[in-house]
Amino acid sequence: MKKWIISIVVLVLLGLGAFAGYMFYSEKQVMNMEIGDVDLSRVPDGEYKGKCDYMIFTCRAEVSVRNHRITGIKLFEDRDSKWVEQAKGVARDVLREQSLKVDTVTGATITSKAFLKAIRNALTKTK
């Protein structure tokens, strides 16, 4: 019986270790992810949707474009957290600058980068 319990504990610890390793690796990938920019003069009027899968989460963006200008951005993520709400501040900066070359939100850097990538993915899926 003791060997069986020890085996289960070892398996759980190994699983947790693997999960932690995956999360660390994913976090590092997002931190180093290139966002790039988008030439808005090539984006026709329309509504565009994009997403960015990162770690175990998915960020989604809905972007409106009129006259080659971003006129609206809605951001979503499949979880609720203070980082998600903070990171949504990048939408305001993208609208103001009309560029994806904006600073990430301090304290929510990874989620900010994922939102920026989702916006870029939306804008590069033109019709």
PDB file of N, CA, C and O in Angstrom, residues 47-91:
ATOM      1  N   GLU A  47     -13.859  44.461 -40.679  1.00  0.00           N
ATOM      2  CA  GLU A  47     -13.756  43.944 -39.316  1.00  0.00           C
ATOM      3  C   GLU A  47     -12.900  42.685 -39.391  1.00  0.00           C
ATOM      4  O   GLU A  47     -13.186  41.798 -40.186  1.00  0.00           O
ATOM      5  N   TYR A  48     -11.886  42.616 -38.557  1.00  0.00           N
ATOM      6  CA  TYR A  48     -10.944  41.508 -38.609  1.00  0.00           C
ATOM      7  C   TYR A  48     -10.802  40.858 -37.242  1.00  0.00           C
ATOM      8  O   TYR A  48     -10.828  41.538 -36.223  1.00  0.00           O
ATOM      9  N   LYS A  49     -10.660  39.540 -37.274  1.00  0.00           N
ATOM     10  CA  LYS A  49     -10.491  38.786 -36.033  1.00  0.00           C
ATOM     11  C   LYS A  49      -9.171  38.028 -36.089  1.00  0.00           C
ATOM     12  O   LYS A  49      -8.809  37.475 -37.127  1.00  0.00           O
ATOM     13  N   GLY A  50      -8.487  38.027 -34.951  1.00  0.00           N
ATOM     14  CA  GLY A  50      -7.240  37.289 -34.857  1.00  0.00           C
ATOM     15  C   GLY A  50      -7.082  36.739 -33.458  1.00  0.00           C
ATOM     16  O   GLY A  50      -7.787  37.145 -32.529  1.00  0.00           O
ATOM     17  N   LYS A  51      -6.157  35.809 -33.326  1.00  0.00           N
ATOM     18  CA  LYS A  51      -5.914  35.243 -32.002  1.00  0.00           C
ATOM     19  C   LYS A  51      -4.435  34.950 -31.829  1.00  0.00           C
ATOM     20  O   LYS A  51      -3.671  34.910 -32.790  1.00  0.00           O
ATOM     21  N   CYS A  52      -4.069  34.747 -30.581  1.00  0.00           N
ATOM     22  CA  CYS A  52      -2.709  34.348 -30.235  1.00  0.00           C
ATOM     23  C   CYS A  52      -2.815  33.348 -29.092  1.00  0.00           C
ATOM     24  O   CYS A  52      -3.333  33.676 -28.029  1.00  0.00           O
ATOM     25  N   ASP A  53      -2.364  32.127 -29.363  1.00  0.00           N
ATOM     26  CA  ASP A  53      -2.320  31.109 -28.319  1.00  0.00           C
ATOM     27  C   ASP A  53      -0.986  31.239 -27.605  1.00  0.00           C
ATOM     28  O   ASP A  53       0.061  31.315 -28.250  1.00  0.00           O
ATOM     29  N   TYR A  54      -1.026  31.283 -26.294  1.00  0.00           N
ATOM     30  CA  TYR A  54       0.210  31.361 -25.520  1.00  0.00           C
ATOM     31  C   TYR A  54      -0.009  30.652 -24.197  1.00  0.00           C
ATOM     32  O   TYR A  54      -1.110  30.642 -23.656  1.00  0.00           O
ATOM     33  N   MET A  55       1.055  30.044 -23.725  1.00  0.00           N
ATOM     34  CA  MET A  55       0.985  29.255 -22.507  1.00  0.00           C
ATOM     35  C   MET A  55      -0.235  28.340 -22.624  1.00  0.00           C
ATOM     36  O   MET A  55      -0.314  27.574 -23.566  1.00  0.00           O
ATOM     37  N   ILE A  56      -1.186  28.423 -21.721  1.00  0.00           N
ATOM     38  CA  ILE A  56      -2.400  27.603 -21.840  1.00  0.00           C
ATOM     39  C   ILE A  56      -3.617  28.483 -22.114  1.00  0.00           C
ATOM     40  O   ILE A  56      -4.748  28.053 -21.941  1.00  0.00           O
ATOM     41  N   PHE A  57      -3.374  29.702 -22.570  1.00  0.00           N
ATOM     42  CA  PHE A  57      -4.435  30.680 -22.773  1.00  0.00           C
ATOM     43  C   PHE A  57      -4.511  31.089 -24.238  1.00  0.00           C
ATOM     44  O   PHE A  57      -3.619  30.833 -25.019  1.00  0.00           O
ATOM     45  N   THR A  58      -5.606  31.753 -24.586  1.00  0.00           N
ATOM     46  CA  THR A  58      -5.781  32.297 -25.938  1.00  0.00           C
ATOM     47  C   THR A  58      -6.291  33.726 -25.826  1.00  0.00           C
ATOM     48  O   THR A  58      -7.286  33.982 -25.145  1.00  0.00           O
ATOM     49  N   CYS A  59      -5.584  34.636 -26.478  1.00  0.00           N
ATOM     50  CA  CYS A  59      -6.042  36.024 -26.588  1.00  0.00           C
ATOM     51  C   CYS A  59      -6.695  36.182 -27.955  1.00  0.00           C
ATOM     52  O   CYS A  59      -6.198  35.649 -28.944  1.00  0.00           O
ATOM     53  N   ARG A  60      -7.793  36.932 -27.986  1.00  0.00           N
ATOM     54  CA  ARG A  60      -8.490  37.191 -29.247  1.00  0.00           C
ATOM     55  C   ARG A  60      -8.654  38.695 -29.420  1.00  0.00           C
ATOM     56  O   ARG A  60      -8.844  39.414 -28.440  1.00  0.00           O
ATOM     57  N   ALA A  61      -8.596  39.122 -30.672  1.00  0.00           N
ATOM     58  CA  ALA A  61      -8.775  40.540 -30.985  1.00  0.00           C
ATOM     59  C   ALA A  61      -9.772  40.677 -32.120  1.00  0.00           C
ATOM     60  O   ALA A  61      -9.769  39.892 -33.068  1.00  0.00           O
ATOM     61  N   GLU A  62     -10.627  41.691 -31.991  1.00  0.00           N
ATOM     62  CA  GLU A  62     -11.520  42.102 -33.075  1.00  0.00           C
ATOM     63  C   GLU A  62     -11.141  43.540 -33.389  1.00  0.00           C
ATOM     64  O   GLU A  62     -11.202  44.407 -32.512  1.00  0.00           O
ATOM     65  N   VAL A  63     -10.729  43.766 -34.628  1.00  0.00           N
ATOM     66  CA  VAL A  63     -10.189  45.067 -35.022  1.00  0.00           C
ATOM     67  C   VAL A  63     -11.017  45.638 -36.162  1.00  0.00           C
ATOM     68  O   VAL A  63     -11.279  44.958 -37.158  1.00  0.00           O
ATOM     69  N   SER A  64     -11.417  46.892 -36.015  1.00  0.00           N
ATOM     70  CA  SER A  64     -12.169  47.598 -37.056  1.00  0.00           C
ATOM     71  C   SER A  64     -11.223  48.559 -37.767  1.00  0.00           C
ATOM     72  O   SER A  64     -10.452  49.274 -37.124  1.00  0.00           O
ATOM     73  N   VAL A  65     -11.318  48.586 -39.102  1.00  0.00           N
ATOM     74  CA  VAL A  65     -10.485  49.473 -39.913  1.00  0.00           C
ATOM     75  C   VAL A  65     -11.384  50.263 -40.857  1.00  0.00           C
ATOM     76  O   VAL A  65     -12.261  49.693 -41.518  1.00  0.00           O
ATOM     77  N   ARG A  66     -11.184  51.575 -40.894  1.00  0.00           N
ATOM     78  CA  ARG A  66     -11.884  52.472 -41.818  1.00  0.00           C
ATOM     79  C   ARG A  66     -10.864  53.460 -42.368  1.00  0.00           C
ATOM     80  O   ARG A  66     -10.100  54.058 -41.597  1.00  0.00           O
ATOM     81  N   ASN A  67     -10.875  53.631 -43.687  1.00  0.00           N
ATOM     82  CA  ASN A  67      -9.960  54.574 -44.345  1.00  0.00           C
ATOM     83  C   ASN A  67      -8.509  54.346 -43.920  1.00  0.00           C
ATOM     84  O   ASN A  67      -7.773  55.279 -43.644  1.00  0.00           O
ATOM     85  N   HIS A  68      -8.134  53.078 -43.830  1.00  0.00           N
ATOM     86  CA  HIS A  68      -6.759  52.678 -43.489  1.00  0.00           C
ATOM     87  C   HIS A  68      -6.330  53.132 -42.102  1.00  0.00           C
ATOM     88  O   HIS A  68      -5.152  53.357 -41.850  1.00  0.00           O
ATOM     89  N   ARG A  69      -7.299  53.276 -41.206  1.00  0.00           N
ATOM     90  CA  ARG A  69      -7.021  53.612 -39.808  1.00  0.00           C
ATOM     91  C   ARG A  69      -7.739  52.614 -38.915  1.00  0.00           C
ATOM     92  O   ARG A  69      -8.864  52.206 -39.216  1.00  0.00           O
ATOM     93  N   ILE A  70      -7.096  52.248 -37.845  1.00  0.00           N
ATOM     94  CA  ILE A  70      -7.739  51.386 -36.853  1.00  0.00           C
ATOM     95  C   ILE A  70      -8.728  52.260 -36.086  1.00  0.00           C
ATOM     96  O   ILE A  70      -8.345  53.278 -35.510  1.00  0.00           O
ATOM     97  N   THR A  71      -9.997  51.868 -36.127  1.00  0.00           N
ATOM     98  CA  THR A  71     -11.026  52.679 -35.476  1.00  0.00           C
ATOM     99  C   THR A  71     -11.578  52.029 -34.208  1.00  0.00           C
ATOM    100  O   THR A  71     -12.277  52.673 -33.439  1.00  0.00           O
ATOM    101  N   GLY A  72     -11.290  50.769 -34.018  1.00  0.00           N
ATOM    102  CA  GLY A  72     -11.770  50.094 -32.814  1.00  0.00           C
ATOM    103  C   GLY A  72     -11.043  48.783 -32.594  1.00  0.00           C
ATOM    104  O   GLY A  72     -10.659  48.111 -33.549  1.00  0.00           O
ATOM    105  N   ILE A  73     -10.845  48.456 -31.329  1.00  0.00           N
ATOM    106  CA  ILE A  73     -10.217  47.185 -30.964  1.00  0.00           C
ATOM    107  C   ILE A  73     -10.953  46.636 -29.748  1.00  0.00           C
ATOM    108  O   ILE A  73     -11.119  47.327 -28.751  1.00  0.00           O
ATOM    109  N   LYS A  74     -11.384  45.386 -29.857  1.00  0.00           N
ATOM    110  CA  LYS A  74     -11.956  44.672 -28.715  1.00  0.00           C
ATOM    111  C   LYS A  74     -11.037  43.489 -28.427  1.00  0.00           C
ATOM    112  O   LYS A  74     -10.669  42.758 -29.350  1.00  0.00           O
ATOM    113  N   LEU A  75     -10.677  43.344 -27.156  1.00  0.00           N
ATOM    114  CA  LEU A  75      -9.771  42.266 -26.761  1.00  0.00           C
ATOM    115  C   LEU A  75     -10.468  41.324 -25.794  1.00  0.00           C
ATOM    116  O   LEU A  75     -11.209  41.756 -24.914  1.00  0.00           O
ATOM    117  N   PHE A  76     -10.193  40.032 -25.966  1.00  0.00           N
ATOM    118  CA  PHE A  76     -10.798  39.004 -25.134  1.00  0.00           C
ATOM    119  C   PHE A  76      -9.732  37.977 -24.762  1.00  0.00           C
ATOM    120  O   PHE A  76      -8.803  37.739 -25.526  1.00  0.00           O
ATOM    121  N   GLU A  77      -9.912  37.356 -23.619  1.00  0.00           N
ATOM    122  CA  GLU A  77      -9.086  36.213 -23.269  1.00  0.00           C
ATOM    123  C   GLU A  77      -9.952  35.198 -22.558  1.00  0.00           C
ATOM    124  O   GLU A  77     -10.973  35.556 -21.967  1.00  0.00           O
ATOM    125  N   ASP A  78      -9.548  33.941 -22.602  1.00  0.00           N
ATOM    126  CA  ASP A  78     -10.373  32.879 -22.035  1.00  0.00           C
ATOM    127  C   ASP A  78     -10.197  32.710 -20.525  1.00  0.00           C
ATOM    128  O   ASP A  78     -10.449  31.651 -19.988  1.00  0.00           O
ATOM    129  N   ARG A  79      -9.785  33.764 -19.856  1.00  0.00           N
ATOM    130  CA  ARG A  79      -9.701  33.757 -18.392  1.00  0.00           C
ATOM    131  C   ARG A  79      -9.916  35.174 -17.885  1.00  0.00           C
ATOM    132  O   ARG A  79      -9.748  36.136 -18.621  1.00  0.00           O
ATOM    133  N   ASP A  80     -10.275  35.274 -16.633  1.00  0.00           N
ATOM    134  CA  ASP A  80     -10.405  36.578 -15.982  1.00  0.00           C
ATOM    135  C   ASP A  80      -9.253  36.728 -15.000  1.00  0.00           C
ATOM    136  O   ASP A  80      -9.012  35.835 -14.190  1.00  0.00           O
ATOM    137  N   SER A  81      -8.532  37.807 -15.117  1.00  0.00           N
ATOM    138  CA  SER A  81      -7.457  38.087 -14.163  1.00  0.00           C
ATOM    139  C   SER A  81      -7.137  39.570 -14.218  1.00  0.00           C
ATOM    140  O   SER A  81      -7.497  40.264 -15.164  1.00  0.00           O
ATOM    141  N   LYS A  82      -6.438  40.036 -13.208  1.00  0.00           N
ATOM    142  CA  LYS A  82      -6.050  41.445 -13.201  1.00  0.00           C
ATOM    143  C   LYS A  82      -5.083  41.737 -14.341  1.00  0.00           C
ATOM    144  O   LYS A  82      -5.070  42.832 -14.878  1.00  0.00           O
ATOM    145  N   TRP A  83      -4.270  40.743 -14.750  1.00  0.00           N
ATOM    146  CA  TRP A  83      -3.313  40.966 -15.834  1.00  0.00           C
ATOM    147  C   TRP A  83      -4.026  41.161 -17.160  1.00  0.00           C
ATOM    148  O   TRP A  83      -3.613  41.976 -17.963  1.00  0.00           O
ATOM    149  N   VAL A  84      -5.098  40.421 -17.356  1.00  0.00           N
ATOM    150  CA  VAL A  84      -5.864  40.563 -18.601  1.00  0.00           C
ATOM    151  C   VAL A  84      -6.440  41.970 -18.676  1.00  0.00           C
ATOM    152  O   VAL A  84      -6.322  42.650 -19.703  1.00  0.00           O
ATOM    153  N   GLU A  85      -7.056  42.424 -17.603  1.00  0.00           N
ATOM    154  CA  GLU A  85      -7.646  43.766 -17.596  1.00  0.00           C
ATOM    155  C   GLU A  85      -6.576  44.840 -17.789  1.00  0.00           C
ATOM    156  O   GLU A  85      -6.783  45.805 -18.525  1.00  0.00           O
ATOM    157  N   GLN A  86      -5.426  44.689 -17.145  1.00  0.00           N
ATOM    158  CA  GLN A  86      -4.343  45.665 -17.317  1.00  0.00           C
ATOM    159  C   GLN A  86      -3.834  45.652 -18.752  1.00  0.00           C
ATOM    160  O   GLN A  86      -3.618  46.708 -19.358  1.00  0.00           O
ATOM    161  N   ALA A  87      -3.626  44.456 -19.290  1.00  0.00           N
ATOM    162  CA  ALA A  87      -3.048  44.320 -20.626  1.00  0.00           C
ATOM    163  C   ALA A  87      -3.936  44.910 -21.715  1.00  0.00           C
ATOM    164  O   ALA A  87      -3.445  45.312 -22.770  1.00  0.00           O
ATOM    165  N   LYS A  88      -5.233  44.993 -21.475  1.00  0.00           N
ATOM    166  CA  LYS A  88      -6.147  45.563 -22.470  1.00  0.00           C
ATOM    167  C   LYS A  88      -5.830  47.028 -22.744  1.00  0.00           C
ATOM    168  O   LYS A  88      -6.277  47.578 -23.740  1.00  0.00           O
ATOM    169  N   GLY A  89      -5.003  47.646 -21.895  1.00  0.00           N
ATOM    170  CA  GLY A  89      -4.570  49.021 -22.121  1.00  0.00           C
ATOM    171  C   GLY A  89      -3.766  49.199 -23.396  1.00  0.00           C
ATOM    172  O   GLY A  89      -3.664  50.312 -23.919  1.00  0.00           O
ATOM    173  N   VAL A  90      -3.201  48.114 -23.937  1.00  0.00           N
ATOM    174  CA  VAL A  90      -2.447  48.250 -25.183  1.00  0.00           C
ATOM    175  C   VAL A  90      -3.361  48.665 -26.330  1.00  0.00           C
ATOM    176  O   VAL A  90      -2.907  49.324 -27.264  1.00  0.00           O
ATOM    177  N   ALA A  91      -4.635  48.320 -26.265  1.00  0.00           N
ATOM    178  CA  ALA A  91      -5.568  48.696 -27.340  1.00  0.00           C
ATOM    179  C   ALA A  91      -5.650  50.206 -27.465  1.00  0.00           C
ATOM    180  O   ALA A  91      -5.630  50.751 -28.575  1.00  0.00           O
TER     181      ALA A  91
END
